Structure formats: C-alpha cells, structure tokens
C-alpha cells in the first residue's frame, strides 16, 4: 500500500456519523470524531524518504538496495539497479515475533521500487523457501508480468503458491551453469546445496563489475542428490574477479562446519528400528531430502507412508513428479488406507514441527485430530527449532509425552542438521572467491557482524566489508562498494485482509490490550454541567482487579470532569478526560494500564 | 484466594447500577447486568475437588502431594503428610509464558492445604532460587508464623524478599549434616551443589519410611567452594533404605555429565584479556559462583567492578557479608565512582541476562540507561537462555551489536554451564541410592518421563517409578508408593494486585485482544422497535480493516436486530445480539474475531 493510500485509512476505519450540534438524542458531535482521530493516529503514513536519500547513481555504476533480510532472518529481497533497470533477487516473507501480535506475515517494503515497477526486468529466485519466495504474490499483485527466473523446483513451488493467489506467472527456467541476460544484467547461475533441492547462487555481471550472491547455502560434501555447492564455479568467478560478494550470514556465529545430511541416517533409521507402533514424522513441507531419508528408512523397515496436511501433500507431489523425491512403488499410500493397516506398518509424515497450533501435529497432541496417538507411538521431529517457537514446540512434545508417545527430537537425538554454512565454510568461500567487497546478507545484526568479521579475517579490506541494513543503498562504482544513502524499508505487516495498515501504533495497542485488557466506560453526563448524571458503567475484557479499583475510578472521573470539563461542548474532549482519569487511576494501582475507551452519552 | 472469595469477584468487578425499568434516560436495566455476567463468567470458581479425591491416608502412611513443579519448570512445592501433620518442601514461583499475557508470576495452588494451615509444621527451603522460594511470601500471608528451615544463604535471601512484603519470618538455620525434627518428621540435611551456593537435599524419615528429596542439584566434582554433592551421605542413606527418592528432572534428557563451573574460567578470562574498553557482565543475581569468577578475572586484569541493579546489589551484599563471595579489597566500587575511571579499568555486573525489558542490560541496549555503551565495549552474557526468552535475548544482543558492542554469550563461547544434573549424573545417583520407589520432580512432562526412564534402566521397578503431576496424591504405605487420588493444583496467577483472579477465561480474552484488538460498538436504538435509530459508531483499538468491513457490519446489526430483538426489553440481550452479529461478520472476513463490546443506548 502506498503512503497516499494509507493516509486515507483512518477516515475509512471510522464510520462515525456527522451529527448536528450536541443534543440529548444525538450523543455525538462533529468535533469529537476529529478529536478521536487526532488522539489515535493509528494509520499515519508509515515511511517518508529518510533525509539520507541517495544521490542519483553514477553513470555506469551498480546500485544495491537490500529491502529485507539484513537485520532479520526472513523477507529476503535485494534490488540491483544498473542502466536505469532493476533486477530483484528473492522476495520473501518474515514470520512475526511475539511483540508483533496478530500479524500473519511481514513483507519487504516495496516503497522504493513502487514508482519504478516497469523498470524491473526480472525477479531471480534462488530457492523455494518462504523467506525467499513468500512475498512474490504481493509484488506480482502490483505488476503481474514481471518474469520469474529460477530452477525447476523453485518455479514449481512458486507457481503452486501463485495459483492460490490466482496469479499465473511468467517464468524463465534456468539450471546451474546457465547464463541469461535480463535487461542490462548478465546472469550466471551456480549450483548451491541447501535444505531444499535445486538452490542457485547467481553471478550478476554489469559494466560496473560482477556481483556474486550465494542465496542460502551450505557446503555438504555428500548431499543426498550429489549436487554440491559448486566451488569450482566460485573459484572461476573469483579468478575473473568478484567485485561484490553477498553471503548467507545465518550460521556465521557457529564455529566449524555444518555436518552432512547423511549423518542423520543412523538416528532416523534407529527410530524406525525401535518403534513398536506407528511412526509419525514432522518436518518442513519443503525439506525434500529429509523426507527422502524418512521414506528410505520406512521402506527399509517394511512400513508404508502417508503424507498428512495440505502443504506436505502438495509439495511432495511436486517433488515426486519432478523427480526430486524417489518413492519406491507402493510405499506411499493414502492416509485413509493406512488406517486399516497394523500400527507397526504405519508411517505418517506431516507438518507442524514448529508447534504451529493448526498443523496436524499440534492437533494430534491436543487430541483434536482424527489420528489418535498414544502409548507406543513414536513422533520424530526431524526439524530445526526456530528461535521463538521453543515454548510452542516444547508444549507439543509435553502433550505427546503425556499421551504416552515417545518423542525423538534434535534435543535428544541427531535428527536435524542446519541448512546454512557455518563459519568454517564461509571462510573457505572467502578464500576461494577472494572478493574485492563483501556485503553479508540474511541475518540479524549479530549474524551480519560475525560474517563480516570472518571476511575481514580472510583478508577482505575492512572498508570493503559493508555491514548494511534493510534500506541502506550501496553503490558499486570504480570497484568500490560504498554506502550512498537510505531508502524506506519498514516492516510491512500483512494482517488479516490488510497489507501495511497494521502500524507499529496498532501493535502497541495490541500489546497493551494483551497485558492489561480493555475497560470500556459508559458515562452518562448532564449536558448542562458535564458532570456524571449517574455512576458510570464499566465493561471489561481481559481485565482483573478487586472491584474496589473501578469504584475508585468513579471518584477520579468526577474530579477530572469538575476540573477540566465545564463549559465544553466537545464530547471527544470529555471522553479523553474520562479515559485519561481512569487509565491513570488504574495505572497507579496496577503498575500497568489497560486500554480505556470512554463513551459519553448525554443524560 | 478461596473459591468462595472468587465467586464474589464478578459482582465486584462490575459496578453496574440497578436502574429501574428501561427508560430513555436510564439506558441500563437490571436484567442486563445478569445477562452480562452469564455471558462472560470470567471469575467462576477455578477448581473443585476432582472426582478422584483421595481416600483418607492409611494410619502410619506417608502422603506426598506435589502442588507445583511436576509438569512445569518452576513453582516447586511438595507437601508431605504424616500423622496428621504437614511438611512443605519449597514454595516457588513459575514465570509465565506468552500464552499467559499480563501475568506477573504463577503460584502453586494452596487450595489443598488452605483448611489445614495450622497443621503445617515447617517449610523446608532447599535453596534460594525464585522457583523454590518465590511463593513463600504468599503462603506466609495466609499464616505468617510457619517456621522456615534452610541453610544460611537461603534464609538470608528469603528474609530479604519477605522484608519487601513486610513479613518477618520465623527461621530455623540448618547446615549440611544437621538432623532436626519438625512434628512427626525427622529431617536430615545433605549438601548438594547447584548454581547457587548452600543448596541442601533433605531426607525425611517417618514411621512410613524414608524419603530423599534432592532439591535442585548437579554433581560438579570441582565446585568453586569445594562443597560437592555429598554422595557419601546419599550412599549411607541408601544403605539405610530410601523408600522414595525425589530427583531433579530438569536435565534428564541431556546425555552425559554437566561440566564444571571451573571449565568456564578460560573463556571468562579471555573476555577480560581481550576487551579494549569496558566489560559489562550480565548474569542471574543469585549466581554467586559465576559472579565470583567474574570478580576474580576482573581483579587479575587490573579492573574495578561495580554492581548495577537493585537485586544484584542486594544479593551480592548478602553473599559477601555471609562469606559466600570473596571480594579482594578495593575491587568493588560504587558505579558512580567508576564513571571517572578509564574504560579499560571498568567492569559492570548487572542483571538482564534473560532480556527482561526493565533490567539494566536491556535499557543499555535501548540507549535508555545512564551507562551509554558503544564501540569497543564488551558485553558478557554469563548465563543460561531460558526457553521462551530467546527472542528477547537475541533482540538485546542485536541492539548491542548495532551499537558496536562485542557480545560474548553461550552461543559463541563457553561462558555458561547448567546448574542441573545431566542423565549421567542421575544414573550415578540411582545406582548409589538404590531407592525402592522414585518420583521425578522439577520438570515438564518430557523431563519427568526421561528421568523415570533413567531410574528404570538402573533397576528401579517400573511400578515403583511414579510419573506424577501437580495435584496427584501419592501414598507411601508398606514401602510402596501408589497414586491415591488427586487434589486441585491449578495455575494460580498473580496479576497486578490480584491473586488467583486472572482465570483462564481472562487470559483467553487477552489472547483474543492481542491478535484481533477490540471493537466497541455504540448503538443508539429506537426503544419502541429496537431498530438502529442512527448508524452505530465503532471505536477500535488494535484493530485494522479496510473500513468497508465495519460499514458492512452495520447491515448485519440491522438484520440481527430485526430477526431477534423486537419486543424485548432486555438490553443485555440486545447488546449480545449486536456484538455477536459484528463478531461473526468480522470473523468471516478476517479469519479471526476481535473482541466486540456493544453498548446500547436508547434514542
């Protein structure tokens, strides 16, 4: 949503009538609604260009604008500008934290490119994870025919997602080793290994120099599909000269090397070897190789497998159809068919490994799923534990344990390995590529800083190591990467049916509601004196006190009205006075304020 | 609060007047307030005795009632009953999770002992952590003169805490090796090592047999104070015959052995050796040995130290005065004095290692503390990362990183070790004590289950391994521990000024408010027809939509009133009809419902 559109939101949100002057029967007067809007500017324009807006790009230069992923793990999006054209690499979503209640997902801020959508020559998608493709539907809603460039599986995943949004994209299928031009950008794609198949790094050649963007990657030397991160290509590009190297920072703080996916095989096999009854596996619906391992183990132990949950069924169907998942004949059956089989022959593969309340696993743990789990069943959480999800996941584990289920997870068995390069791998990359400039991407502040420190330790000059944040504008001119200014890069919240309308102010209100609840005060006032005509009524939700507190508030209202209200005709002001008096009174007693909404009606 | 007292709460909470019959000037009629209470039974009695209330204890038997800590990590409290007397071991608090918004702390449920407070012969406190002593003030508010039995440091910490509650306790100081009687209970105290000094296990002898309760412990073989967990005493008690062994489950899922506190020395020293400017250390205010390590390192590197934050200053004062903390002369100075010293001589020791927003460290990270941190400063988080706090802690680390601070934490250096025995240590204990019956304590379901499995692997009979939960009643009769029934053991929420009044219903309202905000509808109705006399007004907080949504709600209100409202005089019903229509309308469009509060006023 543009700032202009947002400006209109408050008026739309409030359907207050414009009543005539104040009377006994028309309890609202015009000034009040003005007051109220002034009091709660919930949908004020979110972002104006920072004072540090960049100067025009030097002729022949390359501009890099990270709009997401630099300062958080998610909503990855980088915009490259050259010769008046724009190239987008990735467009993902970020999942909200607890202090962002009610938010569904968070998008990159499209503001800096919204007036230049026609200049975009393509969106390159490095791989099919939500934090790299989840924002594409929202960008395509603004211009539907932007070509999407990606590998086969990546395009299949984004196409399936876009179908739900009723968008048919224009796609360009590329493979590792391919070279393509998109406007003034000369693109070369390089295989990288990650926790989803078919990942690509992209080298972007322009007359300003060469950029190499790793996407998300690690350097598993024995991946299940044999498709390793192509360090020979990295070396060749390094020989040619990489002017700016954008590298995945997620695990830059983790010392050493990420172990191989194959190292999980014994622990996964052990689960199947020892499970007396059903095995229920939960993992990400995109983790094709992890699921492959589960399928192989189930097959080896004579079990059948059913996929449970919409996204798991859909993605595994795509992966199988395209040949990324190898399913022995007869191994996978319909969940319904599995019900008739003996428990020791059953494997279920479902979503919910992050404790998502609506996913199959949580519903099984709560006894709300048609699949009833119990004594002797084994649940395998073959997945990571994303920070912030711990309590939800532990809650699911505890509930399953209470049902007699044995739960195997990364805390008690070697059943997960990260998809990102650890510090040791990153150092190899820096030494192989020997870039002139480095810009860490994909990480919070601490990850970006740690990654930059690794680059510097390998000999990248500190002045060429740019620790940027979303919205920073970096220009590559004469072989040097320099901060050129800033553009807006706010967090754009998708909230219910709205995009960008849930502002920080709205979230602050929700946090206040969460901690203290809401108190609605109905105050009947004498229109002559503006004094309480009768005791106010308090309607509360999510609020507790010992009762005397609210009675005490009435005295505060009386005092506040006597001090400030006589003579005014402004109901908005009266409501503000009442709400303020109640809020202060409660805040003093409770050490936190509930949200107080006052409604004034004339007696 | 007793159930009876709770029952009164709704009436107190609502100060609705009892107006006469409905009239234009008195917009509330009596039936309505009844209606409203029926609609939102927010403070209904929380707990009635379960159908499984236990039969009377067999003569000469010992009854064990865990009222907290079995099913969660926190609010540890176990009640022992013998010969009509009660002994309480620990009385702690539990800290709330995200799904318990607004709650300050959670207490054990005192309901099962509330009618028998005079039967309590003593409260044994195993150590001075909040999850073992934090509930004592609330229990002493119900009966102030219950003797507290504990070690010197434990009693000093609880006494300081009780002073804040204006309670002077009756205390009995014991040391490891001491034997005391408390009513019919013969108590023997055994030294255990933990992440706070002066921890005690307690052996409880009665004619029904001997119970050994470890409290929280680990088996560091080289603790800083040389006070190891006394396995010789465990062995001697085992020889005598332990009939019921209660053991700390916190780390039962962690394989191997918890390493020694001393193993952190090199990493902590390294921080001081390499820090170019100030060193700011954050840890728990009770972790005396960790702070001792920091003091020693600071001293070795010629720095001065100041304690920052009320609880840190208080606890370290107590620990020093009692000889648990050894401070070289002149090392610790006032924070103000430190301001005049060169940065490379400065060490600050503060709270906030869990990302608590009001603690010193968070305020430094936010630039809201008088101590301004920046480039060259080093922050050492010498502490655990309690599940659920990850995002808060990472937020603090990222903000500090953004200020140029180097942050050393357990994720990138060996600066923390757990205070609890890992699986290997627990197995040693079982083999040394060889108990007849085992009851895992201190843990969530998964920890209790893992601990029970360890006991069984060492040869404790499965039928003697009782995986109980809060509120289960276990009777030890004829040397066998058996589940005898259940007593209430609800989560009791301390919320602002109230205890036990914030019910699950209130928390559910807060969660709904958090996700969807609140919509207050002011509806002016024609008193003859009960139709809308004018368009309703919507006042929202924390709610977003595109505006059309609320306009659409007006049509729904009109329809709902026309269908159900004509002829009724019950304003509560009218409000319910209106709120329901709006909630359903918004819920359909948004996939979640905000809280809707309708206020009806006659035109």
mmCIF file of N, CA, C and O in Angstrom, chain B residues 178-253:
data_model
loop_
_atom_site.group_PDB
_atom_site.id
_atom_site.type_symbol
_atom_site.label_atom_id
_atom_site.label_comp_id
_atom_site.label_asym_id
_atom_site.label_seq_id
_atom_site.Cartn_x
_atom_site.Cartn_y
_atom_site.Cartn_z
ATOM 1 N N UNK B 178 23.151 -31.689 59.519
ATOM 2 C CA UNK B 178 22.260 -31.490 60.668
ATOM 3 C C UNK B 178 21.060 -32.435 60.594
ATOM 4 O O UNK B 178 20.619 -32.839 59.521
ATOM 5 N N UNK B 179 20.535 -32.731 61.775
ATOM 6 C CA UNK B 179 19.313 -33.503 61.873
ATOM 7 C C UNK B 179 18.358 -32.741 62.785
ATOM 8 O O UNK B 179 18.767 -32.219 63.820
ATOM 9 N N UNK B 180 17.120 -32.608 62.388
ATOM 10 C CA UNK B 180 16.127 -31.818 63.129
ATOM 11 C C UNK B 180 14.787 -32.548 63.068
ATOM 12 O O UNK B 180 14.505 -33.201 62.054
ATOM 13 N N UNK B 181 13.985 -32.395 64.075
ATOM 14 C CA UNK B 181 12.620 -32.876 63.930
ATOM 15 C C UNK B 181 11.694 -31.699 63.717
ATOM 16 O O UNK B 181 11.911 -30.607 64.250
ATOM 17 N N UNK B 182 10.670 -31.944 62.941
ATOM 18 C CA UNK B 182 9.608 -30.966 62.718
ATOM 19 C C UNK B 182 8.322 -31.766 62.819
ATOM 20 O O UNK B 182 7.969 -32.508 61.896
ATOM 21 N N UNK B 183 7.664 -31.654 63.980
ATOM 22 C CA UNK B 183 6.491 -32.503 64.217
ATOM 23 C C UNK B 183 6.913 -33.958 64.088
ATOM 24 O O UNK B 183 7.959 -34.366 64.618
ATOM 25 N N UNK B 184 6.145 -34.737 63.351
ATOM 26 C CA UNK B 184 6.459 -36.166 63.230
ATOM 27 C C UNK B 184 7.518 -36.459 62.181
ATOM 28 O O UNK B 184 7.775 -37.631 61.894
ATOM 29 N N UNK B 185 8.100 -35.408 61.598
ATOM 30 C CA UNK B 185 9.079 -35.593 60.533
ATOM 31 C C UNK B 185 10.488 -35.436 61.091
ATOM 32 O O UNK B 185 10.804 -34.438 61.743
ATOM 33 N N UNK B 186 11.314 -36.441 60.823
ATOM 34 C CA UNK B 186 12.715 -36.411 61.254
ATOM 35 C C UNK B 186 13.539 -36.033 60.025
ATOM 36 O O UNK B 186 13.602 -36.786 59.046
ATOM 37 N N UNK B 187 14.149 -34.865 60.075
ATOM 38 C CA UNK B 187 14.797 -34.315 58.878
ATOM 39 C C UNK B 187 16.318 -34.410 58.990
ATOM 40 O O UNK B 187 16.882 -34.109 60.040
ATOM 41 N N UNK B 188 16.942 -34.802 57.875
ATOM 42 C CA UNK B 188 18.403 -34.763 57.810
ATOM 43 C C UNK B 188 18.781 -34.030 56.539
ATOM 44 O O UNK B 188 18.218 -34.271 55.467
ATOM 45 N N UNK B 189 19.770 -33.154 56.670
ATOM 46 C CA UNK B 189 20.121 -32.302 55.535
ATOM 47 C C UNK B 189 21.453 -32.729 54.933
ATOM 48 O O UNK B 189 22.399 -33.053 55.649
ATOM 49 N N UNK B 190 21.498 -32.722 53.597
ATOM 50 C CA UNK B 190 22.659 -33.221 52.863
ATOM 51 C C UNK B 190 23.112 -32.135 51.879
ATOM 52 O O UNK B 190 22.279 -31.552 51.173
ATOM 53 N N UNK B 191 24.401 -31.874 51.850
ATOM 54 C CA UNK B 191 24.929 -30.858 50.929
ATOM 55 C C UNK B 191 24.707 -31.280 49.480
ATOM 56 O O UNK B 191 24.978 -32.426 49.105
ATOM 57 N N UNK B 192 24.210 -30.351 48.663
ATOM 58 C CA UNK B 192 24.197 -30.565 47.213
ATOM 59 C C UNK B 192 24.764 -29.329 46.530
ATOM 60 O O UNK B 192 24.674 -28.212 47.028
ATOM 61 N N UNK B 193 25.338 -29.566 45.368
ATOM 62 C CA UNK B 193 25.925 -28.497 44.569
ATOM 63 C C UNK B 193 24.921 -28.073 43.504
ATOM 64 O O UNK B 193 24.243 -28.892 42.894
ATOM 65 N N UNK B 194 24.817 -26.752 43.306
ATOM 66 C CA UNK B 194 23.837 -26.212 42.346
ATOM 67 C C UNK B 194 24.366 -24.857 41.878
ATOM 68 O O UNK B 194 25.462 -24.451 42.273
ATOM 69 N N UNK B 195 23.599 -24.150 41.074
ATOM 70 C CA UNK B 195 24.063 -22.868 40.548
ATOM 71 C C UNK B 195 23.840 -21.714 41.516
ATOM 72 O O UNK B 195 23.873 -20.546 41.123
ATOM 73 N N UNK B 196 23.626 -22.037 42.757
ATOM 74 C CA UNK B 196 23.571 -21.067 43.851
ATOM 75 C C UNK B 196 24.214 -21.788 45.030
ATOM 76 O O UNK B 196 24.058 -23.005 45.148
ATOM 77 N N UNK B 197 24.970 -21.096 45.877
ATOM 78 C CA UNK B 197 25.615 -21.825 46.979
ATOM 79 C C UNK B 197 24.605 -22.319 48.007
ATOM 80 O O UNK B 197 23.469 -21.872 48.043
ATOM 81 N N UNK B 198 25.093 -23.235 48.838
ATOM 82 C CA UNK B 198 24.394 -23.608 50.072
ATOM 83 C C UNK B 198 23.118 -24.408 49.844
ATOM 84 O O UNK B 198 22.205 -24.373 50.674
ATOM 85 N N UNK B 199 23.058 -25.149 48.718
ATOM 86 C CA UNK B 199 21.898 -25.992 48.468
ATOM 87 C C UNK B 199 21.884 -27.214 49.366
ATOM 88 O O UNK B 199 22.923 -27.714 49.788
ATOM 89 N N UNK B 200 20.675 -27.683 49.664
ATOM 90 C CA UNK B 200 20.509 -28.847 50.541
ATOM 91 C C UNK B 200 19.532 -29.842 49.914
ATOM 92 O O UNK B 200 18.503 -29.444 49.362
ATOM 93 N N UNK B 201 19.871 -31.103 50.016
ATOM 94 C CA UNK B 201 18.864 -32.141 49.855
ATOM 95 C C UNK B 201 18.332 -32.428 51.245
ATOM 96 O O UNK B 201 18.971 -32.082 52.243
ATOM 97 N N UNK B 202 17.148 -33.043 51.305
ATOM 98 C CA UNK B 202 16.599 -33.345 52.627
ATOM 99 C C UNK B 202 16.096 -34.786 52.657
ATOM 100 O O UNK B 202 15.389 -35.225 51.745
ATOM 101 N N UNK B 203 16.533 -35.496 53.688
ATOM 102 C CA UNK B 203 15.994 -36.831 53.945
ATOM 103 C C UNK B 203 14.914 -36.689 55.001
ATOM 104 O O UNK B 203 15.123 -36.024 56.024
ATOM 105 N N UNK B 204 13.763 -37.274 54.745
ATOM 106 C CA UNK B 204 12.617 -37.145 55.643
ATOM 107 C C UNK B 204 12.282 -38.540 56.153
ATOM 108 O O UNK B 204 11.827 -39.395 55.389
ATOM 109 N N UNK B 205 12.533 -38.753 57.423
ATOM 110 C CA UNK B 205 12.227 -40.062 57.997
ATOM 111 C C UNK B 205 10.899 -39.999 58.739
ATOM 112 O O UNK B 205 10.670 -39.075 59.539
ATOM 113 N N UNK B 206 10.060 -40.941 58.475
ATOM 114 C CA UNK B 206 8.836 -41.115 59.264
ATOM 115 C C UNK B 206 8.694 -42.615 59.498
ATOM 116 O O UNK B 206 9.459 -43.423 58.952
ATOM 117 N N UNK B 207 7.679 -42.961 60.265
ATOM 118 C CA UNK B 207 7.468 -44.393 60.515
ATOM 119 C C UNK B 207 7.048 -45.112 59.234
ATOM 120 O O UNK B 207 7.106 -46.342 59.155
ATOM 121 N N UNK B 208 6.649 -44.357 58.210
ATOM 122 C CA UNK B 208 6.261 -44.976 56.936
ATOM 123 C C UNK B 208 7.469 -45.267 56.064
ATOM 124 O O UNK B 208 7.337 -45.950 55.042
ATOM 125 N N UNK B 209 8.608 -44.740 56.425
ATOM 126 C CA UNK B 209 9.799 -44.958 55.609
ATOM 127 C C UNK B 209 10.553 -43.667 55.394
ATOM 128 O O UNK B 209 10.211 -42.612 55.960
ATOM 129 N N UNK B 210 11.601 -43.754 54.599
ATOM 130 C CA UNK B 210 12.430 -42.580 54.378
ATOM 131 C C UNK B 210 12.278 -42.049 52.947
ATOM 132 O O UNK B 210 12.314 -42.813 51.991
ATOM 133 N N UNK B 211 12.108 -40.730 52.875
ATOM 134 C CA UNK B 211 12.072 -40.029 51.590
ATOM 135 C C UNK B 211 13.372 -39.256 51.450
ATOM 136 O O UNK B 211 13.836 -38.652 52.418
ATOM 137 N N UNK B 212 13.956 -39.291 50.262
ATOM 138 C CA UNK B 212 15.103 -38.413 50.000
ATOM 139 C C UNK B 212 14.737 -37.503 48.830
ATOM 140 O O UNK B 212 14.390 -37.973 47.748
ATOM 141 N N UNK B 213 14.787 -36.193 49.099
ATOM 142 C CA UNK B 213 14.402 -35.177 48.111
ATOM 143 C C UNK B 213 15.671 -34.409 47.760
ATOM 144 O O UNK B 213 16.257 -33.753 48.617
ATOM 145 N N UNK B 214 16.095 -34.478 46.489
ATOM 146 C CA UNK B 214 17.386 -33.863 46.128
ATOM 147 C C UNK B 214 17.342 -32.346 46.070
ATOM 148 O O UNK B 214 18.388 -31.703 46.108
ATOM 149 N N UNK B 215 16.153 -31.750 45.947
ATOM 150 C CA UNK B 215 16.120 -30.350 45.539
ATOM 151 C C UNK B 215 16.722 -30.241 44.155
ATOM 152 O O UNK B 215 16.798 -31.225 43.415
ATOM 153 N N UNK B 216 17.160 -29.041 43.772
ATOM 154 C CA UNK B 216 17.891 -28.873 42.513
ATOM 155 C C UNK B 216 19.357 -29.175 42.792
ATOM 156 O O UNK B 216 19.917 -28.689 43.777
ATOM 157 N N UNK B 217 19.971 -29.933 41.907
ATOM 158 C CA UNK B 217 21.382 -30.271 42.180
ATOM 159 C C UNK B 217 22.085 -30.691 40.899
ATOM 160 O O UNK B 217 21.476 -30.983 39.886
ATOM 161 N N UNK B 218 23.409 -30.688 40.986
ATOM 162 C CA UNK B 218 24.253 -31.325 39.985
ATOM 163 C C UNK B 218 25.460 -31.875 40.739
ATOM 164 O O UNK B 218 25.554 -31.735 41.960
ATOM 165 N N UNK B 219 26.395 -32.489 40.030
ATOM 166 C CA UNK B 219 27.486 -33.166 40.730
ATOM 167 C C UNK B 219 28.846 -32.660 40.268
ATOM 168 O O UNK B 219 29.764 -33.439 40.056
ATOM 169 N N UNK B 220 28.963 -31.334 40.187
ATOM 170 C CA UNK B 220 30.256 -30.709 39.892
ATOM 171 C C UNK B 220 31.285 -31.255 40.887
ATOM 172 O O UNK B 220 31.127 -31.106 42.104
ATOM 173 N N UNK B 221 32.319 -31.889 40.373
ATOM 174 C CA UNK B 221 33.311 -32.502 41.260
ATOM 175 C C UNK B 221 34.377 -31.511 41.727
ATOM 176 O O UNK B 221 35.164 -31.805 42.614
ATOM 177 N N UNK B 222 34.398 -30.335 41.106
ATOM 178 C CA UNK B 222 35.374 -29.306 41.499
ATOM 179 C C UNK B 222 34.706 -27.952 41.653
ATOM 180 O O UNK B 222 35.109 -26.985 41.016
ATOM 181 N N UNK B 223 33.673 -27.865 42.473
ATOM 182 C CA UNK B 223 32.979 -26.575 42.593
ATOM 183 C C UNK B 223 33.892 -25.517 43.209
ATOM 184 O O UNK B 223 34.841 -25.853 43.930
ATOM 185 N N UNK B 224 33.601 -24.267 42.935
ATOM 186 C CA UNK B 224 34.434 -23.167 43.415
ATOM 187 C C UNK B 224 34.573 -23.200 44.936
ATOM 188 O O UNK B 224 35.631 -22.875 45.471
ATOM 189 N N UNK B 225 33.481 -23.555 45.633
ATOM 190 C CA UNK B 225 33.532 -23.513 47.094
ATOM 191 C C UNK B 225 33.909 -24.867 47.695
ATOM 192 O O UNK B 225 33.890 -25.031 48.924
ATOM 193 N N UNK B 226 34.246 -25.844 46.841
ATOM 194 C CA UNK B 226 34.654 -27.138 47.353
ATOM 195 C C UNK B 226 33.527 -27.958 47.965
ATOM 196 O O UNK B 226 33.753 -29.064 48.469
ATOM 197 N N UNK B 227 32.311 -27.425 47.926
ATOM 198 C CA UNK B 227 31.169 -28.089 48.576
ATOM 199 C C UNK B 227 30.454 -28.945 47.527
ATOM 200 O O UNK B 227 29.587 -28.472 46.800
ATOM 201 N N UNK B 228 30.868 -30.211 47.457
ATOM 202 C CA UNK B 228 30.298 -31.105 46.451
ATOM 203 C C UNK B 228 29.002 -31.738 46.945
ATOM 204 O O UNK B 228 28.713 -31.729 48.143
ATOM 205 N N UNK B 229 28.211 -32.234 46.008
ATOM 206 C CA UNK B 229 27.038 -33.033 46.384
ATOM 207 C C UNK B 229 27.540 -34.240 47.163
ATOM 208 O O UNK B 229 28.404 -34.984 46.691
ATOM 209 N N UNK B 230 26.996 -34.443 48.367
ATOM 210 C CA UNK B 230 27.550 -35.423 49.308
ATOM 211 C C UNK B 230 27.056 -36.827 48.976
ATOM 212 O O UNK B 230 26.100 -37.337 49.573
ATOM 213 N N UNK B 231 27.750 -37.458 48.021
ATOM 214 C CA UNK B 231 27.338 -38.801 47.602
ATOM 215 C C UNK B 231 27.594 -39.835 48.694
ATOM 216 O O UNK B 231 26.944 -40.877 48.727
ATOM 217 N N UNK B 232 28.549 -39.560 49.591
ATOM 218 C CA UNK B 232 28.740 -40.482 50.723
ATOM 219 C C UNK B 232 27.483 -40.513 51.578
ATOM 220 O O UNK B 232 27.057 -41.574 52.040
ATOM 221 N N UNK B 233 26.886 -39.335 51.799
ATOM 222 C CA UNK B 233 25.638 -39.307 52.559
ATOM 223 C C UNK B 233 24.528 -40.011 51.785
ATOM 224 O O UNK B 233 23.726 -40.773 52.357
ATOM 225 N N UNK B 234 24.471 -39.771 50.465
ATOM 226 C CA UNK B 234 23.475 -40.471 49.645
ATOM 227 C C UNK B 234 23.647 -41.989 49.816
ATOM 228 O O UNK B 234 22.671 -42.734 49.936
ATOM 229 N N UNK B 235 24.915 -42.434 49.798
ATOM 230 C CA UNK B 235 25.192 -43.867 49.903
ATOM 231 C C UNK B 235 24.753 -44.399 51.271
ATOM 232 O O UNK B 235 24.133 -45.465 51.378
ATOM 233 N N UNK B 236 25.055 -43.637 52.324
ATOM 234 C CA UNK B 236 24.684 -44.051 53.682
ATOM 235 C C UNK B 236 23.155 -44.136 53.812
ATOM 236 O O UNK B 236 22.625 -45.117 54.359
ATOM 237 N N UNK B 237 22.477 -43.127 53.284
ATOM 238 C CA UNK B 237 21.012 -43.157 53.345
ATOM 239 C C UNK B 237 20.478 -44.332 52.532
ATOM 240 O O UNK B 237 19.516 -45.003 52.923
ATOM 241 N N UNK B 238 21.138 -44.589 51.399
ATOM 242 C CA UNK B 238 20.742 -45.734 50.580
ATOM 243 C C UNK B 238 20.906 -47.047 51.313
ATOM 244 O O UNK B 238 20.049 -47.936 51.234
ATOM 245 N N UNK B 239 22.015 -47.148 52.053
ATOM 246 C CA UNK B 239 22.239 -48.362 52.856
ATOM 247 C C UNK B 239 21.116 -48.542 53.876
ATOM 248 O O UNK B 239 20.622 -49.643 54.091
ATOM 249 N N UNK B 240 20.745 -47.419 54.494
ATOM 250 C CA UNK B 240 19.668 -47.466 55.490
ATOM 251 C C UNK B 240 18.359 -47.852 54.820
ATOM 252 O O UNK B 240 17.532 -48.552 55.410
ATOM 253 N N UNK B 241 18.195 -47.388 53.570
ATOM 254 C CA UNK B 241 16.988 -47.731 52.816
ATOM 255 C C UNK B 241 16.155 -46.514 52.467
ATOM 256 O O UNK B 241 15.470 -45.973 53.331
ATOM 257 N N UNK B 242 16.257 -46.037 51.212
ATOM 258 C CA UNK B 242 15.439 -44.911 50.763
ATOM 259 C C UNK B 242 14.176 -45.490 50.127
ATOM 260 O O UNK B 242 14.230 -46.195 49.132
ATOM 261 N N UNK B 243 13.025 -45.170 50.726
ATOM 262 C CA UNK B 243 11.772 -45.732 50.225
ATOM 263 C C UNK B 243 11.209 -44.937 49.068
ATOM 264 O O UNK B 243 10.511 -45.482 48.213
ATOM 265 N N UNK B 244 11.501 -43.647 49.061
ATOM 266 C CA UNK B 244 11.013 -42.812 47.954
ATOM 267 C C UNK B 244 12.060 -41.745 47.659
ATOM 268 O O UNK B 244 12.466 -41.008 48.553
ATOM 269 N N UNK B 245 12.485 -41.699 46.410
ATOM 270 C CA UNK B 245 13.571 -40.797 46.003
ATOM 271 C C UNK B 245 12.987 -39.782 45.026
ATOM 272 O O UNK B 245 12.515 -40.145 43.951
ATOM 273 N N UNK B 246 13.011 -38.507 45.417
ATOM 274 C CA UNK B 246 12.519 -37.434 44.551
ATOM 275 C C UNK B 246 13.726 -36.743 43.940
ATOM 276 O O UNK B 246 14.561 -36.198 44.664
ATOM 277 N N UNK B 247 13.818 -36.756 42.601
ATOM 278 C CA UNK B 247 15.035 -36.281 41.953
ATOM 279 C C UNK B 247 14.735 -35.238 40.887
ATOM 280 O O UNK B 247 13.726 -35.311 40.186
ATOM 281 N N UNK B 248 15.638 -34.315 40.774
ATOM 282 C CA UNK B 248 15.579 -33.177 39.846
ATOM 283 C C UNK B 248 15.623 -33.650 38.386
ATOM 284 O O UNK B 248 16.612 -34.217 37.939
ATOM 285 N N UNK B 249 14.576 -33.369 37.621
ATOM 286 C CA UNK B 249 14.460 -33.894 36.253
ATOM 287 C C UNK B 249 14.920 -32.915 35.177
ATOM 288 O O UNK B 249 14.936 -33.271 33.982
ATOM 289 N N UNK B 250 15.277 -31.698 35.548
ATOM 290 C CA UNK B 250 15.475 -30.628 34.562
ATOM 291 C C UNK B 250 16.337 -31.053 33.377
ATOM 292 O O UNK B 250 16.012 -30.763 32.228
ATOM 293 N N UNK B 251 17.462 -31.724 33.667
ATOM 294 C CA UNK B 251 18.377 -32.093 32.578
ATOM 295 C C UNK B 251 18.374 -33.590 32.282
ATOM 296 O O UNK B 251 19.341 -34.105 31.718
ATOM 297 N N UNK B 252 17.302 -34.281 32.649
ATOM 298 C CA UNK B 252 17.281 -35.741 32.469
ATOM 299 C C UNK B 252 17.373 -36.126 30.992
ATOM 300 O O UNK B 252 17.795 -37.228 30.653
ATOM 301 N N UNK B 253 16.999 -35.211 30.098
ATOM 302 C CA UNK B 253 17.090 -35.509 28.663
ATOM 303 C C UNK B 253 18.489 -35.267 28.114
ATOM 304 O O UNK B 253 18.765 -35.636 26.969
#
